[in-house]
Coordinates of C-alpha atoms in Angstrom, one line a residue:
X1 CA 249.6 41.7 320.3
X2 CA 249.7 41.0 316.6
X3 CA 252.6 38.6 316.9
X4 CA 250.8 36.3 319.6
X5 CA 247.6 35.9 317.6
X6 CA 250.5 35.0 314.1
X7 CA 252.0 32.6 316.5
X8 CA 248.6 31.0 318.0
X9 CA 247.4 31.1 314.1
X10 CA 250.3 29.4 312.7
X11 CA 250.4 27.0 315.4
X12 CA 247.3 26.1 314.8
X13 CA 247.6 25.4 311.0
X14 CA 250.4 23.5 311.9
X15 CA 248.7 21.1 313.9
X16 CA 245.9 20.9 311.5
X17 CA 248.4 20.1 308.7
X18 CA 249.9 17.5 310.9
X19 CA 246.6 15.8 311.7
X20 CA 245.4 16.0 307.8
X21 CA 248.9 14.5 306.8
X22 CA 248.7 11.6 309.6
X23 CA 245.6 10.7 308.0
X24 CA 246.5 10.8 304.6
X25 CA 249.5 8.7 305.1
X26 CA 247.5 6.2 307.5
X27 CA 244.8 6.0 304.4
X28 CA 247.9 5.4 302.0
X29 CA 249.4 2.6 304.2
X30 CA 246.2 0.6 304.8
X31 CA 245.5 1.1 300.7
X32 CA 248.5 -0.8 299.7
X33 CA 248.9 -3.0 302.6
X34 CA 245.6 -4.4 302.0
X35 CA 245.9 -4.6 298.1
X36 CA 249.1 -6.5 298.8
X37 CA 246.8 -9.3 301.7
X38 CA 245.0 -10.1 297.8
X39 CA 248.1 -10.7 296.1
X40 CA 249.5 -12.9 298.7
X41 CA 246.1 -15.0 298.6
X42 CA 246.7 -15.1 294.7
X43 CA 249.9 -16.5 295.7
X44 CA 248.5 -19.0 298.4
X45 CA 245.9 -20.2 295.9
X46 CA 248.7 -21.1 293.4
X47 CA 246.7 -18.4 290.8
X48 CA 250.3 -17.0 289.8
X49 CA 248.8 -14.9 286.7
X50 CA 245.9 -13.3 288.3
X51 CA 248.9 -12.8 291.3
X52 CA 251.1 -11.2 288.4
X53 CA 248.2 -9.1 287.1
X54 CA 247.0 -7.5 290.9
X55 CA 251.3 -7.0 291.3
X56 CA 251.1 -5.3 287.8
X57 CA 247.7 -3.0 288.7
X58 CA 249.3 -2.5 292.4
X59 CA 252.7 -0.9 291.3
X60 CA 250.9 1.4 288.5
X61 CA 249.1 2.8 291.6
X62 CA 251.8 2.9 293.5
X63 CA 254.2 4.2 291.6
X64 CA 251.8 7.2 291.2
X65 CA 251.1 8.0 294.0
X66 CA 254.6 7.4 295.9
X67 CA 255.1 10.9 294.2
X68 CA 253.6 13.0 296.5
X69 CA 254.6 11.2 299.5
X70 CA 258.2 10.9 298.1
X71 CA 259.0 14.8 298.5
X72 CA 257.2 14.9 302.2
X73 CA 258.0 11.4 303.8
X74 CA 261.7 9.5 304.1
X75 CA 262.4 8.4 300.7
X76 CA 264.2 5.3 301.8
X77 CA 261.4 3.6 302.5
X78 CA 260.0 4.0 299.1
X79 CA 262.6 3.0 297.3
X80 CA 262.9 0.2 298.9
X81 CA 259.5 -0.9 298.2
X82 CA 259.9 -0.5 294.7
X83 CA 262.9 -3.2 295.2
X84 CA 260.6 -5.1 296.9
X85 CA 257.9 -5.1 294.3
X86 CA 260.7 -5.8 291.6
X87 CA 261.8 -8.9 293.7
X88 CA 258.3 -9.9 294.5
X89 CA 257.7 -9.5 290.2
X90 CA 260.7 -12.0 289.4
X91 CA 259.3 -14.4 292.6
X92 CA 255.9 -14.1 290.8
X93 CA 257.5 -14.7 287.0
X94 CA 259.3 -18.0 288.4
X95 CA 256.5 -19.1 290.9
X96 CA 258.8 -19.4 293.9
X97 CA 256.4 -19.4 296.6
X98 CA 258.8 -18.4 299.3
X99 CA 260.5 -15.5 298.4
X100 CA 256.8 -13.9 297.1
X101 CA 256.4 -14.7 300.5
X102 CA 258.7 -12.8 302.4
X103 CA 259.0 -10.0 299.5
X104 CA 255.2 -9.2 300.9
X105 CA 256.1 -9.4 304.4
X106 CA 258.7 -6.9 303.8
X107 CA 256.3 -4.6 302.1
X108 CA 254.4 -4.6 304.8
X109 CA 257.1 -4.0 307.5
X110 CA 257.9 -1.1 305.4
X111 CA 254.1 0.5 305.1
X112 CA 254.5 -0.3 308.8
X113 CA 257.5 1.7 308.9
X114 CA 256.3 5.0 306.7
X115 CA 253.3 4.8 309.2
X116 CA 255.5 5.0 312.0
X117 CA 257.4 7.8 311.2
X118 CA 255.1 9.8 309.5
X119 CA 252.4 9.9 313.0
X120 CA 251.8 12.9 314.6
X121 CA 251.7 12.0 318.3
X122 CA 253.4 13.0 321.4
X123 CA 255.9 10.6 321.3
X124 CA 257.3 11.6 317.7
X125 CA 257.3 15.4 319.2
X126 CA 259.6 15.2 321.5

């Protein structure tokens, strides 16, 4: 009897966790991704330093708190956005439109991806 209620308590935990850590990752995600929608309107506007400043306050954040996702999450795709936000840094320095461009669509994809493989649904059960 004591092992089936340790087995319907830790089952339950774990499903809690998962839920509290979907969340916490969605909220992470939509954070950046939108911080990243005011950059690219910097960019569109032609305001390249206020651009370089929101990219300079948006990978302090970042940087702090890819940290704790780091160690939970697939690291790939973290690193990969810090290439992307060094690429996107140079596009910004040189004011090539373009490849700011597609830098922040790539940072998107990649919140996309984290989000993707981070939920906690039926289909990433099984």
């Amino acid at each position: 009897m004591k092992s089936v209620v340790g087995v319907i308590v830790w089952t339950i935990l774990f499903v809690l966790l998962g839920i509290y850590i979907n969340d916490e990752v969605y909220e992470f995600t939509d954070k950046y991704t939108s911080n990243i929608n005011v950059i690219e309107q910097h960019i569109e506007n032609g305001n390249w330093s206020e651009a370089s400043k929101e990219l300079d306050y948006y990978s302090k954040g970042y940087y702090k708190e890819k940290e704790i996702w780091y160690k939970i999450l697939d690291h790939t795709y973290f690193d990969d956005i810090c290439l992307y936000i060094n690429i996107l840094n140079k596009s910004i320095l040189t004011e090539n439109k373009t490849q700011s461009f597609i830098e922040i669509e790539r940072i998107k994809m990649t919140f996309d991806n984290i989000l993707e493989s981070g939920k906690f649904d039926i289909n990433h059960i099984f």
